[in-house]
Structure formats: C-alpha cells, structure tokens
Amino acid sequence: MSARILVVDDVPANVKLLEARLSAEYFDVMTAANGTEALAISRRAECDIILLDVMMPDMDGFEVCRRLKTDPATHHIPVVMVTALDSPADRNRGLEAGADDFLTKPVSDVVLIARVRSLTRLKMMTDELRMRAITSLEIGMQAPERSAIADTGKGGRILLVDDRQSSYERLATILAAEHTIDVEPNPTEALFHAAEGNYDLLIVSLDLNNFDGLRLCSQARSLERTRHVPILAIADPENSTRLLRGLEIGVNDYLLRPIDKTELLARARTQIRRRRYTDHLRDNVQNSIEMAITDALTGLHNRRYMESHLATLAEQAATRGKPLALMILDIDYFKSINDNYGHDAGDDVLREFAVRVRKSIRGIDLACRYGGEEFVIVMPETDLHVAGMVAERLRRSIAGEPFAIHKGAKRIEVTISIGLTTLERKGEAVADVLKRADTALYRAKHDGRNRVVSQAA
C-alpha cells in the first residue's frame, strides 16, 4: 500500500508543488491549510508522515509538532518540517519540538523523496508492531504511549564509530553530557562491538579511512542483534549523495559536518526515544504471545498450547520410532480445600504444586494446566516403566511435605492421583491417548486416590 503523506502549508503554491513531487513518486497526498486541520486529520490516523510548514497563521509549525508528539494517538507519526527558515536556532527549535527532520526550502527532490521513503518505512514497521500489540491492551497490559511521551531520550547507550581522533573526542564529549558513550575507532571491530554492547544508538562516520561506512551500516541492518538499533550517520558535506544511499539501506538519520552540538543531542534523543518505544511494543507483543499460551496462576503452559504442541510431539515420536509418555494428574479433594480454607488457599496450593512439578521433570518434558486442578505432563522418549517411576516420584513429592497456605500461616496435607499411558503405535490419535490416561486417572481415584495407575496402549 502506498504511503499517505499529509502536506501542511497555508500557501497554495507550496502545497501544489509538494503534491506534484510526491504524487510523481506514487505517494497518496493529503493536504491541510492550517495546524488545526492537520491535527484533526492526524488524530483520525489518516496519514503516515507529515510534511509541516512552520510559518502559519493559526498556530505555527513548532506548536503543531509539539501537540502531535505529546498526543498518544499521534506521537508515533514522523514529522518533517519543510520551511524557508534556515538558521541553526530554528532547526534546533524544530528538533526539540519533536520533528524527525528539518528541511530548508528549496528542498532537493532527491533529498525529500529519500527522507520521506525512509521515514514511511519506519512508520509502517511501527504500525505493524502497534497492530500486533492491540491484543496486549485487551488482556490488560500497559500501553507504551504514555511512557514514550514522557521519555526524555536521555540516558542511552551509544556506540560511536569514528577513526578521526579530533572528531570522536569532540562528539564523545558532547554526547557524554546526556548518555553513556563508547568509542570504537577500529571499524573492523565495530560490528562485533555493536552486537555485544546492547546499544540504543549507533553513530557511524561515513568518512572512515580505508573502510566503507555504508557497508558497516548495511551489515548492522542484516545482523539479528543490531537489526533494530537506530543508526545516525555523519558525513562531510561533499558526501551528501552517500548519505542518501544510506537512507535507502536503513540509516535512520544523518548529520553533515560541522556538527552543531544542540542538533546532535536533539537527533540522538529522537532516535533513542523511538528505539525505546518500538522495543516496548515488541516486548508487549512477546508478552501477549506468552500470556496466550501460559496459565497465569501457575506459570505452566495452558490447555490450548498443550493440545497444539502434543500433536507435534506425537508426530515426532512416531517418525523417530520413540515412545511418548503422558500422564494426567488431579489434586485429590481439591474442592474441599477451597470450601474449608478459601479460594486463596486453593490458589496457593496450585502455585506450589506447579513448582514441585517443575522440579520433578526434565526440561524437554511438557507440563500444562489442563483445567481446574487437573494437569498434564508429556514426556518425550520415555517408556511406560520410566514414566511410572517419574510419576511415583512426583506423587511422593506432593504427599511428602505439607503445602503452605495463607502466606505460610497454615500448612495442609495434599495428595494427587495420576493416570499414566504411552503413545507407542504410529498414527494413533492424541485424543485417544488422552482418553486412555483419563481412564487410568479415574481408576486411581476410584481405588482410593494418592496413587499412580498405568494403562498400556
């Protein structure tokens, strides 16, 4: 899908010019004549990037940008200020307001399109993460927008790759006022250093001696450990063409020498804030995946995960000609624990039960909460005899030591019944194996509980 660009300018001729340039590159272009209109369009999530003029009648571009970047609904939309203002103070004011870039008119078509493409790629990647994280909000996880808005972008870990001593000493001194800085003057070691350092930002000089800085940027983008670390490139003015090439291969931002101190700090903060926000989104997605397959109370896998993963384990066992053992465990008289001591005590028992289960099985075994007080343990490459020994050890572990409830104020006796079977016939349905184990469990409970009953295939 083509990116949607919002052009905000109160001068119709400027709007028409930008619209023609962008449309020629197959972008969808929207326009707004003032800041109020731009804010309304942005809040409706109708654009992927905003090209924003500064000098406008109702509110200037600096104020529009500040409002965009402090609104949870719009803070993630890239903003590029395109203006006739050209002083360092204006540029820094725009960056401090949260702009992702500040381009001075007249803007080269090549520079404009390269910047727009770079930022829209980043926006679409962020949108995908945001979409995946919607489930996280639905299951009660905290949205990262508020923390992203409050983030100052300071306190980051930065790796500076520059082999000119006079240059890296000055840059490191500036950045050290807000961040932790490591300097790597040897570009051949830089990628290894970056991969091991857990950095929030890489700053790479493209004017390295006897080494192609763009190749280093490309390698950082292809390596798993550094793929998501933002890159800020620095080059001499005559190397602006290489900077544009850098944007195409994944460089996030750039600076031309001589470096303005305030601009360097502002651009570093912007990239670090964005890194933290996307990391938070990825963490939410990962946590939501884990929560979807994990029982919240016990920390064991849930029934949904067990049913899907058991089929895979059974197929592997059949293919390799290996046995697969399965046991269903039920906590004896669990209802009476809830009735006599309260549901909090029942939860205490379930949590401690899960702890003892983990201690009794191998890392390759699969332990799941099947429902209520029932649990399933699947043991790959385990025959009925060995599985029986494990089940008996687990039964003794539960019965041998009372369970603490009510924060340790009381201890109660708990026992379990276990039904055990194996999958040994190729092609047997896992539902049949579960049914056989459940039948064995029923026998264990019928025969007096606190025992293991095996049923062969």
XYZ file of C-alpha atoms in Angstrom:
457
model
C 0.000 0.000 0.000
C 1.271 3.466 -0.906
C 2.214 5.714 1.995
C -0.128 8.574 2.805
C 1.597 11.943 3.105
C -0.044 14.942 4.774
C 1.259 18.267 3.442
C 0.533 21.176 5.805
C 1.083 24.679 4.409
C -1.064 27.797 4.193
C 0.435 28.840 0.822
C -1.457 27.049 -2.011
C 1.503 27.254 -4.413
C 3.762 25.427 -1.918
C 1.119 22.767 -1.403
C 0.707 22.218 -5.150
C 4.473 21.919 -5.643
C 4.925 19.297 -2.906
C 1.811 17.458 -4.013
C 3.138 17.193 -7.580
C 6.568 15.962 -6.414
C 5.135 13.308 -4.128
C 2.391 12.140 -6.463
C 5.015 11.556 -9.148
C 6.612 9.036 -6.762
C 3.236 7.287 -6.258
C 2.551 8.566 -2.754
C -1.022 9.330 -1.709
C -1.078 13.019 -0.823
C -3.445 14.793 1.567
C -3.336 18.492 2.338
C -4.165 20.811 5.209
C -4.065 24.610 5.169
C -3.516 25.121 8.898
C -2.431 23.439 12.079
C -5.905 22.775 13.457
C -6.892 20.888 10.339
C -3.624 18.948 10.384
C -4.154 17.845 13.986
C -7.670 16.633 13.208
C -6.514 14.583 10.192
C -3.645 13.093 12.186
C -5.890 12.056 15.066
C -8.086 10.145 12.613
C -4.979 8.107 11.670
C -5.266 9.131 8.040
C -1.573 9.767 7.327
C 1.797 8.020 7.565
C 4.044 11.084 7.570
C 3.549 14.827 7.902
C 5.400 17.499 5.914
C 4.875 20.568 8.030
C 5.434 24.244 7.288
C 6.485 26.465 10.192
C 5.018 29.872 9.408
C 1.226 29.511 9.545
C -1.494 31.885 10.780
C -3.473 29.976 13.461
C -0.572 28.185 15.132
C 2.982 27.808 13.935
C 4.557 24.526 12.950
C 6.536 24.271 16.177
C 3.322 24.242 18.223
C 1.647 21.780 15.843
C 4.620 19.439 16.159
C 4.633 19.703 19.955
C 0.941 18.794 20.073
C 1.436 15.865 17.726
C 4.311 14.483 19.771
C 2.525 14.819 23.124
C -0.689 13.141 21.967
C -0.725 9.333 22.461
C -2.740 8.980 19.267
C -0.226 10.801 17.051
C 3.180 10.812 18.736
C 4.440 7.948 16.519
C 3.756 9.765 13.215
C 7.000 11.074 11.661
C 7.088 14.841 11.178
C 9.379 16.622 8.717
C 9.445 20.393 8.875
C 9.804 21.926 5.403
C 10.344 25.655 5.734
C 12.169 28.717 4.448
C 13.692 29.203 7.906
C 17.348 28.249 7.752
C 19.048 29.320 10.970
C 20.551 26.732 13.323
C 18.317 28.092 16.093
C 15.159 27.389 14.051
C 16.389 23.916 13.120
C 17.142 23.084 16.740
C 13.803 24.504 17.863
C 12.055 22.180 15.420
C 14.028 19.139 16.551
C 13.374 19.985 20.198
C 9.657 20.145 19.393
C 9.928 16.536 18.247
C 10.381 16.843 14.480
C 12.124 13.908 12.865
C 13.839 16.176 10.359
C 14.058 19.833 9.350
C 14.482 20.602 5.645
C 15.128 24.100 4.357
C 13.484 25.345 1.153
C 14.237 24.984 -1.671
C 14.460 21.247 -0.989
C 16.106 18.937 -3.496
C 13.628 16.393 -4.884
C 16.142 13.614 -4.285
C 16.663 14.584 -0.640
C 12.945 14.999 0.001
C 11.904 11.685 -1.531
C 14.743 9.761 0.153
C 13.772 11.183 3.548
C 10.084 10.504 3.039
C 10.721 6.926 1.938
C 13.000 6.281 4.911
C 10.533 7.631 7.456
C 7.475 5.962 5.946
C 9.242 2.588 6.025
C 9.900 3.170 9.710
C 6.307 4.272 10.318
C 4.862 1.187 8.618
C 7.093 -1.090 10.682
C 5.923 0.677 13.846
C 2.296 0.396 12.729
C 2.691 -3.363 12.342
C 4.036 -3.619 15.879
C 1.235 -1.389 17.173
C -1.350 -3.576 15.463
C 0.108 -6.751 16.955
C 0.186 -5.094 20.386
C -3.563 -4.393 20.386
C -4.104 -7.813 21.971
C -1.744 -6.789 24.767
C -4.073 -3.933 25.684
C -7.107 -6.220 25.582
C -5.525 -8.568 28.139
C -4.609 -5.731 30.473
C -1.013 -4.899 29.610
C 0.115 -1.303 29.832
C 0.210 0.677 26.604
C 3.652 2.176 25.904
C 2.409 5.517 24.548
C 2.365 7.358 27.878
C 5.879 6.302 28.796
C 7.054 7.146 25.261
C 5.716 10.684 25.539
C 7.310 11.145 28.955
C 10.666 9.738 27.798
C 13.344 12.437 27.535
C 15.525 10.318 25.267
C 18.422 10.752 27.680
C 20.473 8.105 29.453
C 21.028 5.998 26.350
C 23.938 3.738 25.464
C 25.662 4.948 22.300
C 28.429 3.407 20.222
C 30.366 5.978 18.185
C 32.325 4.570 15.233
C 34.835 7.165 14.054
C 38.560 6.824 13.343
C 39.417 10.526 13.414
C 40.580 11.315 16.931
C 39.773 15.019 16.830
C 36.266 14.191 15.624
C 35.362 11.386 18.027
C 36.801 13.196 21.045
C 34.588 16.231 20.371
C 31.484 14.163 19.632
C 32.006 11.936 22.653
C 32.384 14.953 24.928
C 29.115 16.443 23.656
C 27.152 13.204 23.928
C 28.544 12.278 27.349
C 26.515 15.124 28.862
C 23.357 13.036 28.359
C 24.393 9.465 27.538
C 26.901 6.678 28.122
C 29.336 6.694 25.195
C 31.661 4.030 23.865
C 34.046 4.935 21.051
C 35.251 2.363 18.514
C 37.962 3.841 16.274
C 38.576 0.493 14.555
C 35.714 -0.052 12.070
C 36.595 -3.732 11.583
C 35.777 -4.312 15.262
C 32.711 -2.093 15.310
C 30.116 -4.660 14.265
C 31.218 -7.138 16.931
C 31.267 -4.328 19.497
C 27.768 -3.232 18.449
C 26.381 -6.765 18.628
C 27.719 -7.350 22.132
C 27.001 -3.944 23.650
C 23.177 -3.714 23.782
C 23.248 -0.154 22.439
C 20.363 2.261 21.955
C 22.047 4.093 19.075
C 24.934 3.646 16.640
C 26.618 6.786 15.337
C 28.738 5.971 12.294
C 31.095 8.233 10.409
C 30.864 7.652 6.663
C 34.307 9.207 6.160
C 36.353 6.363 7.618
C 39.865 5.752 6.349
C 40.186 2.601 4.242
C 36.721 1.379 5.211
C 33.258 1.839 3.740
C 30.994 3.238 6.467
C 27.889 2.377 4.442
C 28.913 -1.265 4.377
C 29.124 -1.196 8.163
C 25.600 0.294 8.304
C 24.332 -2.392 5.936
C 25.935 -5.159 7.992
C 24.379 -3.761 11.169
C 20.967 -3.908 9.500
C 21.441 -7.544 8.442
C 22.691 -8.815 11.816
C 19.961 -10.047 14.157
C 21.399 -8.413 17.273
C 21.709 -4.959 15.688
C 18.834 -5.048 13.201
C 16.631 -2.771 15.274
C 19.297 -0.413 16.632
C 18.889 3.054 15.064
C 21.818 4.406 13.069
C 22.803 8.066 12.897
C 25.294 8.686 10.090
C 27.750 11.576 9.983
C 29.477 12.778 6.828
C 31.242 15.716 5.244
C 29.013 17.941 3.050
C 30.551 16.636 -0.179
C 29.357 13.129 0.760
C 25.646 14.004 0.818
C 24.985 11.574 -2.049
C 26.283 8.688 0.053
C 24.046 9.805 2.907
C 21.011 9.464 0.674
C 22.200 5.992 -0.255
C 22.478 5.315 3.469
C 18.808 6.182 3.964
C 17.921 3.569 1.353
C 19.800 0.799 3.162
C 18.426 1.563 6.610
C 20.231 4.557 8.133
C 17.680 6.328 10.334
C 19.087 9.859 10.407
C 22.144 11.848 9.439
C 24.195 14.967 10.167
C 26.581 16.944 7.993
C 29.785 18.402 9.361
C 30.477 20.791 11.024
C 28.303 19.279 13.729
C 26.095 21.587 15.778
C 26.135 20.485 19.415
C 22.442 21.107 20.076
C 21.356 19.392 16.871
C 23.478 16.318 17.613
C 21.919 15.941 21.049
C 18.401 16.516 19.728
C 18.738 13.925 16.943
C 20.277 11.389 19.326
C 17.384 11.839 21.774
C 14.836 11.384 18.990
C 16.368 8.106 17.845
C 16.729 6.757 21.380
C 13.118 7.619 22.219
C 11.951 5.819 19.093
C 14.113 2.769 19.891
C 12.682 2.510 23.378
C 9.131 2.844 22.099
C 9.482 0.122 19.468
C 11.288 -2.121 21.974
C 8.373 -1.656 24.348
C 5.953 -2.585 21.563
C 7.953 -5.732 20.766
C 8.042 -6.678 24.442
C 4.273 -6.253 24.664
C 3.784 -8.461 21.627
C 6.098 -11.136 23.037
C 4.458 -10.981 26.447
C 0.997 -11.236 24.912
C 2.105 -14.337 22.988
C 3.449 -15.878 26.182
C 0.273 -14.995 28.068
C -1.825 -16.587 25.336
C -0.108 -19.955 25.871
C 0.605 -19.766 29.614
C -1.606 -20.299 32.628
C -1.435 -17.060 34.614
C -1.755 -18.653 38.061
C 0.772 -21.484 37.808
C 3.084 -20.284 35.043
C 2.730 -23.652 33.288
C 1.554 -23.921 29.700
C -2.198 -23.853 29.225
C -4.533 -26.339 27.580
C -4.519 -24.514 24.228
C -0.738 -24.816 23.969
C -0.748 -28.426 25.140
C -3.294 -29.535 22.551
C -1.352 -28.000 19.670
C 2.120 -28.982 20.890
C 1.127 -32.533 21.863
C 0.263 -33.286 18.236
C 3.752 -32.174 17.194
C 5.422 -34.289 19.889
C 3.358 -37.308 18.915
C 4.283 -36.917 15.240
C 7.973 -36.617 16.117
C 7.804 -39.713 18.319
C 6.143 -41.732 15.567
C 8.610 -40.564 12.930
C 11.627 -41.414 15.071
C 10.197 -44.638 16.423
C 10.442 -43.375 20.022
C 7.937 -43.816 22.869
C 5.972 -40.884 24.271
C 4.533 -40.975 27.805
C 1.611 -38.912 29.021
C 0.155 -38.555 32.486
C -2.899 -36.726 33.798
C -2.658 -35.543 37.403
C -5.534 -34.497 39.638
C -5.234 -32.901 43.081
C -7.286 -35.032 45.466
C -10.258 -33.416 47.244
C -9.348 -30.001 45.861
C -12.917 -28.730 46.248
C -12.719 -29.324 49.987
C -9.553 -27.186 50.153
C -11.444 -24.293 48.592
C -14.502 -24.929 50.788
C -12.595 -25.253 54.062
C -9.799 -22.719 53.613
C -10.982 -20.378 50.839
C -10.086 -19.922 47.191
C -6.912 -18.017 48.095
C -5.661 -21.174 49.799
C -6.599 -23.168 46.703
C -4.518 -20.788 44.577
C -1.586 -21.178 46.994
C -1.779 -24.961 46.542
C -1.923 -24.722 42.755
C 1.111 -22.437 42.622
C 3.195 -24.624 44.906
C 2.043 -27.721 43.043
C 3.393 -26.223 39.786
C 6.734 -25.531 41.476
C 7.070 -29.144 42.606
C 6.081 -30.420 39.169
C 8.857 -28.402 37.524
C 11.389 -29.835 39.971
C 10.338 -33.398 39.188
C 10.507 -33.353 35.373
C 13.109 -32.717 32.677
C 13.497 -29.584 30.606
C 12.244 -31.378 27.484
C 9.050 -32.520 29.233
C 5.872 -30.509 28.727
C 3.834 -29.588 31.826
C 0.405 -27.960 31.389
C -2.550 -26.953 33.462
C -5.361 -28.880 31.772
C -8.163 -27.193 33.672
C -9.091 -26.534 37.313
C -6.993 -28.897 39.433
C -6.068 -31.205 36.532
C -2.637 -31.163 34.930
C -0.982 -32.976 32.028
C 2.692 -33.928 31.702
C 4.058 -35.155 28.359
C 7.447 -36.893 28.357
C 9.162 -37.476 25.005
C 11.345 -40.582 24.532
C 10.018 -42.126 27.737
C 8.539 -45.611 28.052
C 5.844 -46.705 30.484
C 8.279 -48.087 33.068
C 10.390 -44.927 33.322
C 7.304 -42.714 33.237
C 5.880 -44.718 36.105
C 8.998 -44.026 38.167
C 8.712 -40.308 37.445
C 5.030 -40.310 38.332
C 5.675 -42.085 41.620
C 8.488 -39.657 42.472
C 6.132 -36.746 41.785
C 3.363 -38.320 43.881
C 5.761 -38.677 46.823
C 6.963 -35.079 46.341
C 3.399 -33.823 46.721
C 2.368 -36.076 49.605
C 5.673 -35.921 51.461
C 5.609 -32.278 52.524
C 2.579 -30.197 53.584
C 1.608 -27.163 51.494
C 1.831 -23.682 52.992
C -1.316 -21.544 52.646
C -2.352 -18.077 53.806
C 1.204 -16.743 53.407
C 2.663 -19.568 55.484
C 0.290 -19.159 58.433
C -1.035 -22.690 57.986
C 0.118 -25.924 56.352
C -2.139 -28.626 54.935
C -1.692 -32.132 53.555
C -2.195 -32.551 49.795
C -2.152 -35.683 47.652
C -2.594 -36.372 43.945
C -3.878 -39.165 41.720
C -2.119 -39.892 38.424
C -3.248 -41.716 35.301
C -0.416 -42.769 33.018
C -0.135 -44.155 29.483
C 2.096 -44.028 26.419
C 1.857 -43.439 22.707
C 3.637 -46.302 21.012
C 1.526 -47.068 17.966
C 2.294 -44.963 14.905
C -0.627 -42.867 13.752
C -2.599 -43.110 16.985
C -4.731 -40.016 17.613
C -3.623 -37.936 20.580
C -7.257 -37.711 21.691
C -7.182 -41.471 22.207
C -4.024 -41.204 24.301
C -5.584 -38.511 26.488
C -8.731 -40.592 26.898
C -6.679 -43.618 27.945
C -4.740 -41.555 30.515
C -8.008 -40.110 31.793
C -9.404 -43.615 32.215
C -6.299 -44.569 34.210
C -6.789 -41.470 36.357
C -10.388 -42.447 37.048
C -9.200 -45.846 38.243
C -6.614 -44.207 40.526
C -9.309 -42.071 42.139
C -11.763 -44.966 42.340
C -9.130 -47.175 44.007
C -8.550 -44.720 46.857
C -6.603 -41.753 45.431
C -2.980 -40.802 46.196
C -1.707 -43.375 43.727
C -0.403 -43.912 40.172
C -2.274 -46.146 37.733
C -0.754 -47.094 34.379
C -2.646 -48.235 31.335
C -0.695 -49.643 28.398
C -1.582 -48.881 24.809
